[in-house]
Structure formats: C-alpha cells, structure tokens
Short mmCIF file of C-alpha atoms in Angstrom, two decimals:
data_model
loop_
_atom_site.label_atom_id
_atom_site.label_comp_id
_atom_site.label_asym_id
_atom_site.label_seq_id
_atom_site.Cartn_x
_atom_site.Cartn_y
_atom_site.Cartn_z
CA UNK Y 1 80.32 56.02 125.84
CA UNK Y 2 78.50 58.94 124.17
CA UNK Y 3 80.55 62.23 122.59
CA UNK Y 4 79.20 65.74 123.97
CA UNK Y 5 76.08 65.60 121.27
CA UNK Y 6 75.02 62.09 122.97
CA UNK Y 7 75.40 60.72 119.34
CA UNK Y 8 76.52 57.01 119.78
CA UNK Y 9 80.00 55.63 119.09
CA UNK Y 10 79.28 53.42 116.14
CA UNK Y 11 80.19 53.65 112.42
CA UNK Y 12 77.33 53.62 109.81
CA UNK Y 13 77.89 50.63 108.32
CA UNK Y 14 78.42 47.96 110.40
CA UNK Y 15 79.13 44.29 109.55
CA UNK Y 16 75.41 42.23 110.56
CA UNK Y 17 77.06 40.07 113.15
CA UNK Y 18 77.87 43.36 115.17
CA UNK Y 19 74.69 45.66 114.58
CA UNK Y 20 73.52 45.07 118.17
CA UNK Y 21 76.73 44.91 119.44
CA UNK Y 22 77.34 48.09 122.13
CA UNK Y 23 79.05 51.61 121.61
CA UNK Y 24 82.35 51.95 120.66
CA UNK Y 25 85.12 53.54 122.88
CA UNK Y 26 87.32 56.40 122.41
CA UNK Y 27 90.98 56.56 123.39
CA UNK Y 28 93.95 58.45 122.99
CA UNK Y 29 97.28 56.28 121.37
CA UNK Y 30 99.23 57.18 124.05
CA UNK Y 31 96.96 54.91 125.99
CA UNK Y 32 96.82 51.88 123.81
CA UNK Y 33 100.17 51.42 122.28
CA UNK Y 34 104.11 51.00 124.09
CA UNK Y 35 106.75 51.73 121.78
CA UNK Y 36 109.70 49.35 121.63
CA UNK Y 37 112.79 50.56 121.85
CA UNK Y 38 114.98 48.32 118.92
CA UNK Y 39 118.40 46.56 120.48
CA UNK Y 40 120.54 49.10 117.85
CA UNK Y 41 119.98 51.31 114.94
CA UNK Y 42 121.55 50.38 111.55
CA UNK Y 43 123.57 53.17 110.06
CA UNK Y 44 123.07 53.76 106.15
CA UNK Y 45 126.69 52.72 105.42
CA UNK Y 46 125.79 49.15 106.47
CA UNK Y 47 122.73 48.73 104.39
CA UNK Y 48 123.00 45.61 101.76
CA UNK Y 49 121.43 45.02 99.12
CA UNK Y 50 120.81 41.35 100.00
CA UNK Y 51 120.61 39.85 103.49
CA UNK Y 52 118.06 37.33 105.43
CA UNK Y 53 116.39 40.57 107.06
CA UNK Y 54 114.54 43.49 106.11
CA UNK Y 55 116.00 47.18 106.95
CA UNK Y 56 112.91 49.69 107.83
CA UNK Y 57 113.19 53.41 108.05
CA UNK Y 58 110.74 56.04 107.66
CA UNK Y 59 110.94 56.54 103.95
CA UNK Y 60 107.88 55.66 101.72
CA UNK Y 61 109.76 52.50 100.59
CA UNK Y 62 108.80 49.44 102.48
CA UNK Y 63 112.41 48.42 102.96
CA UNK Y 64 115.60 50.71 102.51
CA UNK Y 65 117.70 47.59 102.90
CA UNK Y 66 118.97 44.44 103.80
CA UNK Y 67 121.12 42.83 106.65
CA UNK Y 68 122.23 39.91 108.28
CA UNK Y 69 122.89 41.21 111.91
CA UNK Y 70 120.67 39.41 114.17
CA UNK Y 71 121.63 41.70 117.03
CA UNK Y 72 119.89 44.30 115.19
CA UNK Y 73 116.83 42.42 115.02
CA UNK Y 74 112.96 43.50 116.35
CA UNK Y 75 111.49 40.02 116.49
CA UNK Y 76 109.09 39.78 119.14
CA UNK Y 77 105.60 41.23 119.28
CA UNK Y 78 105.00 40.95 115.78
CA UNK Y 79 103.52 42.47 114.48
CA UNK Y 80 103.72 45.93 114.90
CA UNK Y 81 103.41 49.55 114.21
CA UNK Y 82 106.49 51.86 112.48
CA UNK Y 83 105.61 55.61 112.22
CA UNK Y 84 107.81 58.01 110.74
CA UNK Y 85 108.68 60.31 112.92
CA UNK Y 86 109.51 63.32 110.53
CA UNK Y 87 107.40 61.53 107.41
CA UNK Y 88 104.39 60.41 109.35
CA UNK Y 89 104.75 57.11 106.92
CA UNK Y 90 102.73 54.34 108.93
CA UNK Y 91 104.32 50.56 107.95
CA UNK Y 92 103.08 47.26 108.73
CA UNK Y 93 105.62 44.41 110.20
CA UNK Y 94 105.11 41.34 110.60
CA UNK Y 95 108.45 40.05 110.26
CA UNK Y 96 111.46 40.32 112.03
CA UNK Y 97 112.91 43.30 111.17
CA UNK Y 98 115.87 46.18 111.72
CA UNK Y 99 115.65 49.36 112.25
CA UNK Y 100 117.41 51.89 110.07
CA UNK Y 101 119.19 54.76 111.03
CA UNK Y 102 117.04 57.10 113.46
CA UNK Y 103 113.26 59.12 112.99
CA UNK Y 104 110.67 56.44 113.45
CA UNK Y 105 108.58 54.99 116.53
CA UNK Y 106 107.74 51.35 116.85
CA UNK Y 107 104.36 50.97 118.22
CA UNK Y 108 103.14 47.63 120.12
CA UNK Y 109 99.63 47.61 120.60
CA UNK Y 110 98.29 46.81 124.08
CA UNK Y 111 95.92 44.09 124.42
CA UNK Y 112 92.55 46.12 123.95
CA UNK Y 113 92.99 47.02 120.21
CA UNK Y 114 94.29 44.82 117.63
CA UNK Y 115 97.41 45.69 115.82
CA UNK Y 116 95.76 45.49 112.33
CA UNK Y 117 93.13 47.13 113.89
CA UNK Y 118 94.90 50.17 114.77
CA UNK Y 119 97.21 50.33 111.71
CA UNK Y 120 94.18 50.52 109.61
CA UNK Y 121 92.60 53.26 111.97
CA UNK Y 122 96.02 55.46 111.85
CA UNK Y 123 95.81 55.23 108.03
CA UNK Y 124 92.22 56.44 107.80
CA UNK Y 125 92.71 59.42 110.08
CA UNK Y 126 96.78 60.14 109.22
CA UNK Y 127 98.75 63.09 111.01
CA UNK Y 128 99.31 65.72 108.78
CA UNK Y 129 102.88 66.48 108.01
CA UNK Y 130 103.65 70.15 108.93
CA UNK Y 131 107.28 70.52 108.28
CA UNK Y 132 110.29 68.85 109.01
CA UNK Y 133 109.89 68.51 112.79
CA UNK Y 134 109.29 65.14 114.74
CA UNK Y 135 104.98 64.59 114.75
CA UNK Y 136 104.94 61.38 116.99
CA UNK Y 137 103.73 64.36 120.02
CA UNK Y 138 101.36 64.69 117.74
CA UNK Y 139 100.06 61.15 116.74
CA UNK Y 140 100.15 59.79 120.70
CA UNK Y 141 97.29 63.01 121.45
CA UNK Y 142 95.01 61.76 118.01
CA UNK Y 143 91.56 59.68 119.34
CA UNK Y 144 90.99 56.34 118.24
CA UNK Y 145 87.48 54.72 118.15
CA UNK Y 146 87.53 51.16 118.55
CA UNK Y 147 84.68 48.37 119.30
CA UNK Y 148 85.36 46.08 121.86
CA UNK Y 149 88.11 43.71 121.51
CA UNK Y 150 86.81 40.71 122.68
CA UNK Y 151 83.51 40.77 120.20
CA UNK Y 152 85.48 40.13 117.40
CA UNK Y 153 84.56 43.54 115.42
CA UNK Y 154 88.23 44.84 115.10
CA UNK Y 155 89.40 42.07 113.86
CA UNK Y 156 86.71 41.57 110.88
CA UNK Y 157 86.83 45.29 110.04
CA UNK Y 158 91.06 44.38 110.14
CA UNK Y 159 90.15 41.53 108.00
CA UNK Y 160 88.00 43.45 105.54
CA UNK Y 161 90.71 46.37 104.43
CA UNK Y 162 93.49 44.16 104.73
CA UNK Y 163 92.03 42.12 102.17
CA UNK Y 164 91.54 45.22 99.86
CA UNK Y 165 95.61 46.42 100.72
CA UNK Y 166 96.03 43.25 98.89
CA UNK Y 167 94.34 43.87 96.26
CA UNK Y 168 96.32 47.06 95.73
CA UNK Y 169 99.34 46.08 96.85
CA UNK Y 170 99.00 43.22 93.39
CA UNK Y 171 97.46 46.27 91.68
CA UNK Y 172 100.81 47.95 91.95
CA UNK Y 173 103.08 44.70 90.90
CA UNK Y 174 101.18 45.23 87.43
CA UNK Y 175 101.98 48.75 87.39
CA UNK Y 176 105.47 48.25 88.26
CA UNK Y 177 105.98 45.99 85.22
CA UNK Y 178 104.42 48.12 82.90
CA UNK Y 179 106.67 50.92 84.31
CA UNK Y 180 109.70 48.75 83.61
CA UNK Y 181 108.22 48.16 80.28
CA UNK Y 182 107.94 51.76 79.25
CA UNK Y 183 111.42 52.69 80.64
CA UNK Y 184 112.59 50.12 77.70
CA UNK Y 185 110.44 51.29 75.27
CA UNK Y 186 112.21 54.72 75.94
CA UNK Y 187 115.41 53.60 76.28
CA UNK Y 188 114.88 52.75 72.42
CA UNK Y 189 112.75 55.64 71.67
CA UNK Y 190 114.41 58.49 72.10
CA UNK Y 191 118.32 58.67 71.49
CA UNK Y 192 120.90 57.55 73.41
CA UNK Y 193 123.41 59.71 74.78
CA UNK Y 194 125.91 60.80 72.27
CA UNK Y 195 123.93 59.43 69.44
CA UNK Y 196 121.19 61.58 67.29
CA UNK Y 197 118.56 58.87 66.60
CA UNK Y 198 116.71 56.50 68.52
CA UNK Y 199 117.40 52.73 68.18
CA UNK Y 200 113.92 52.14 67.19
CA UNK Y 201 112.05 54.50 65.23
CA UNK Y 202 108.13 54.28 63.59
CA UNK Y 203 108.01 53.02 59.84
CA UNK Y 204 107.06 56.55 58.67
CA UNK Y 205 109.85 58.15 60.52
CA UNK Y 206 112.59 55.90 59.61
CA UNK Y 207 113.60 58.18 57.13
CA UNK Y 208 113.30 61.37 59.01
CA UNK Y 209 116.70 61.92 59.40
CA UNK Y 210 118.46 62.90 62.52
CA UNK Y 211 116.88 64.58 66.03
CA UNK Y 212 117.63 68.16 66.92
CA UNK Y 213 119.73 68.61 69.88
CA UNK Y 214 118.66 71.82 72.28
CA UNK Y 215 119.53 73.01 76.00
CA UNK Y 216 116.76 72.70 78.20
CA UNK Y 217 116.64 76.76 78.30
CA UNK Y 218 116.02 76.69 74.52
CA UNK Y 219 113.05 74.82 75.00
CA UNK Y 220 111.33 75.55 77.87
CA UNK Y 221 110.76 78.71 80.32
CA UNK Y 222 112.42 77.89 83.49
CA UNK Y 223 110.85 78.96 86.94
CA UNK Y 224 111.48 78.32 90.60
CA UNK Y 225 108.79 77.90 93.17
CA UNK Y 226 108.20 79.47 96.56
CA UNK Y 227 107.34 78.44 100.40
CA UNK Y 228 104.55 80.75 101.69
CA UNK Y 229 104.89 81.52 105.56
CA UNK Y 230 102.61 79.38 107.16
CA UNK Y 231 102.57 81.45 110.31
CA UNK Y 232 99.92 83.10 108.56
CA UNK Y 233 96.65 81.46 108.65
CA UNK Y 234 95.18 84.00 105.47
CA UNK Y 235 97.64 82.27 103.04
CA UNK Y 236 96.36 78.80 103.85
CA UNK Y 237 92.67 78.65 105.52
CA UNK Y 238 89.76 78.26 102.43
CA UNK Y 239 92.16 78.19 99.65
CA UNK Y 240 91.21 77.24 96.44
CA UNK Y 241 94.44 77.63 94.41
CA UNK Y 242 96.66 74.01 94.27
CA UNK Y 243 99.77 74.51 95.60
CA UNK Y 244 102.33 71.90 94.63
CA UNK Y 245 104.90 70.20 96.88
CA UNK Y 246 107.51 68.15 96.73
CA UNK Y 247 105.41 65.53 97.86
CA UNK Y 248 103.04 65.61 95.82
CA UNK Y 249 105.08 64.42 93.36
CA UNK Y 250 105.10 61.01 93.77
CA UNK Y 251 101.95 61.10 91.11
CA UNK Y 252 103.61 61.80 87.65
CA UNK Y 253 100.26 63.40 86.89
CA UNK Y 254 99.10 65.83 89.22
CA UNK Y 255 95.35 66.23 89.47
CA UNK Y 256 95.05 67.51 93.21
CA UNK Y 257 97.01 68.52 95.95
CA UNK Y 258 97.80 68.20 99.55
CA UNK Y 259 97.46 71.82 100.26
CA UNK Y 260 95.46 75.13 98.40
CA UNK Y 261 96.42 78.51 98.92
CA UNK Y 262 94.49 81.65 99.09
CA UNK Y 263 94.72 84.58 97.03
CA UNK Y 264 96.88 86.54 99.69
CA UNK Y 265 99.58 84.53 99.09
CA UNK Y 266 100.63 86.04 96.06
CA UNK Y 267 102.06 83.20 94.33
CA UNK Y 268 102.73 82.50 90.61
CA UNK Y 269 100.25 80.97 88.94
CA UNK Y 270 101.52 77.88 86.24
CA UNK Y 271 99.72 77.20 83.51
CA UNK Y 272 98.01 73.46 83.07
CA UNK Y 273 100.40 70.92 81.68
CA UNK Y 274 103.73 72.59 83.27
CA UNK Y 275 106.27 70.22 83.86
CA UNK Y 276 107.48 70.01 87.30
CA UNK Y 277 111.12 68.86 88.98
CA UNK Y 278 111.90 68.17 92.39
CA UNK Y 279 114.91 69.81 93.30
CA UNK Y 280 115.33 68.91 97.10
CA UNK Y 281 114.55 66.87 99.91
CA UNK Y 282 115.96 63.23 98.50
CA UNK Y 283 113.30 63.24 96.02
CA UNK Y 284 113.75 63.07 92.26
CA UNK Y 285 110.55 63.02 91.07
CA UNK Y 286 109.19 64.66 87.70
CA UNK Y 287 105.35 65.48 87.24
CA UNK Y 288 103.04 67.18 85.34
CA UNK Y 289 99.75 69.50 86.45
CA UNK Y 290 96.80 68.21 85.38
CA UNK Y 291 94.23 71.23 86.79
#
C-alpha cells in the first residue's frame, strides 16, 4: 500500500533480515485493538499498600496500589494496552492486574499487530493532551504503520526498544537511589524544623553560628501564572516563547517545554533560574527554568 505521493510504506532503517520484505500497512486503532471491559473498578479508599496484585490507573505511576481481590482481576490476554483516558499515559501489563477507579481504556490487540508492537508505536507518535477532557476519540482515529505480522518484523523492532526501556527503566533505579540519597543529605543540611542549625554542617562553617529565619515573601518575589485561551490559534501556532505547565514539571530543571506561545499572548515573561511551584492538579512538583 502506497500513501497519496506513491512513497512506499517502509521506515528508513530497516533491520537486514527485512530489507526486501514488502510495504508496510496503514490502519486506524480502532481497527486493530478491542478494549476489555475489567470485571469491577477499585475505588481509591480500597487501595493497599501491600497485596499479591498490582492497582493501575491512569496516573504516571506504574502502580497506584495494591490489592488482594481476585474478582477485580484483568488476567487474560496479557498482555495488554492501558491508556489514560484524561492523561493519555500509555502502560504496559503483563501481569494480572486491577483496575483503579475510572479514566483509562484497556486495549487488546487483535491478531495482526503485536501488543509490544503497538505499545511501542503509540509511544512514538503519543496523543497530545489538550485539556482535561477524555482523548481515547482521539487515539482510536490516529494511523498506525505496521509490517506484516507473520514476517516477524514487529516483533524484532518490539524486541529492539524493549530492550532499550530496560535499559532506562535500570537507568532510573540509579537515579532513584541517588534521589533518596540527597533527600538525607538535606535532611542534615539544612535545619530541622524548630531548630536554627543543620545537624551536619562543613568544617569551615561549624562555627558560623546560627541560620537566619525569613518568610518566603521576604525572600523571594511571588507571582502567579496564567492560562491563555486556546480558542485562539495566534496565541499558540509558531511560538517561540516557553510556556510552562504543570506538567512540565516533572523535570526539576526545566530546559524545554511542551508548548511555546506567541507574542500575542501577552504573558509575563520570568527571568532564567525562577523557581517554580505547582499549585494544582494533584501535582506537587518544584522546578527551576533553565532557558
């Protein structure tokens, strides 16, 4: 199958065993995938922190908690496919599973594409998270371009990134460690509450004597941020001014954004290095602009 330029369906680089293989095919998700419907949905006020089965919502953590209701459980099919419906978070499963509370769609993959196959596919070409609003109308319309099942391309390209998730996924353990290192090293480092000094202190500062104690407003100019209307296109299309979100605070250091803004919008301007709190929206995140 050829798009309207007659340009073949095929990726530039293409594993050797599969360079003569034929064109790919294009299909919409609503025509590859089911979704599963789970036997009942797990309110937050039964979530445990322990249990022999995972809880999944559509959060960015990979669980949200733990039970041991087997009626609750997705076990068949595995794996499979969670999108979040309002977060457009795309999980992995392949273990029996719960779902949490409501907002995400389980996807089962119908025999043409392979479920790691399509996962990895979803991730490369995401849907974009507009507002809060339910996107899965969206995601079943996006086109997916897949070889042939039965050559074995999907599964080697499957294969391939899985292998480098992996590699992240240990990537992070390390950084996870050093993050609970540094929260010790702070929790000595600067003073406790009710206290004036830190526990631990550098030789030449041992006898520096006691820390000043100020109000945030003392310190620091305090400003609030604002929403432009997206309803109009000027404020958004060819920007080239960051505009932060909430989201993008899940980097403490922010050197890019999701979104840029246009002149027309008429927003403040922060200077580099402001320090920036989430103050909605379940998130508690602090960063700090790096551009």
């Amino acid at each position: 199958m050829s798009n309207k330029k007659n340009k073949p369906l095929m990726p530039k680089l293409r594993f050797p065993a599969f360079r003569n293989s034929p064109e790919w095919i294009s299909e919409k998700v609503d025509r590859l995938v089911d979704t599963i419907t789970p036997p009942k949905k797990l309110p937050t006020s039964s979530y445990a922190v322990n249990g022999d089965f995972p809880i999944i919502d559509q959060s960015q953590n990979a669980i949200c908690g733990w039970t041991d209701d087997r009626e609750a459980l997705i076990k068949d099919d595995l794996p499979l496919i969670i999108f979040g419906d309002h977060t457009c978070i795309l999980k992995l499963l392949d273990r029996p599973f719960a779902q949490g509370a409501d907002g995400i769609k389980i996807l089962k993959p119908r025999p043409r594409i392979g479920t790691s196959y399509l996962y990895q596919y979803l991730s490369y070409r995401p849907v974009v998270t507009e507002e809060y609003k339910r996107h899965y109308s969206i995601l079943k319309e996006k086109v997916v371009l897949f070889p042939d099942f039965k050559t074995g391309e999907q599964q080697k390209i499957a294969d391939c990134l899985s292998s480098l998730d992996e590699l992240i996924a240990a990537q992070a353990r390390k950084v996870d460690v050093l993050k609970t290192h540094k929260k010790g090293l702070m929790q000595q480092l600067f003073p406790r509450e009710g206290e004036a000094q830190p526990r631990l202190r550098f030789p030449e500062f041992r006898d520096a004597g006691e820390w000043a104690l100020k109000t945030l407003e003392e310190i620091a100019e305090i400003k609030s941020g604002s929403t432009p209307l997206r309803a109009n296109e000027e404020f958004f299309v060819g920007g080239t001014i960051p505009w932060v979100k909430t989201t993008d605070l899940n980097n403490s250091f922010i050197t890019e954004t999701e979104e840029r803004l246009t002149p027309k919008a008429k927003v403040r301007i922060n200077p580099v290095g402001s320090v920036l709190v989430a103050m909605y929206g379940g998130f508690n995140q602090i960063g700090r602009t790096g551009f």
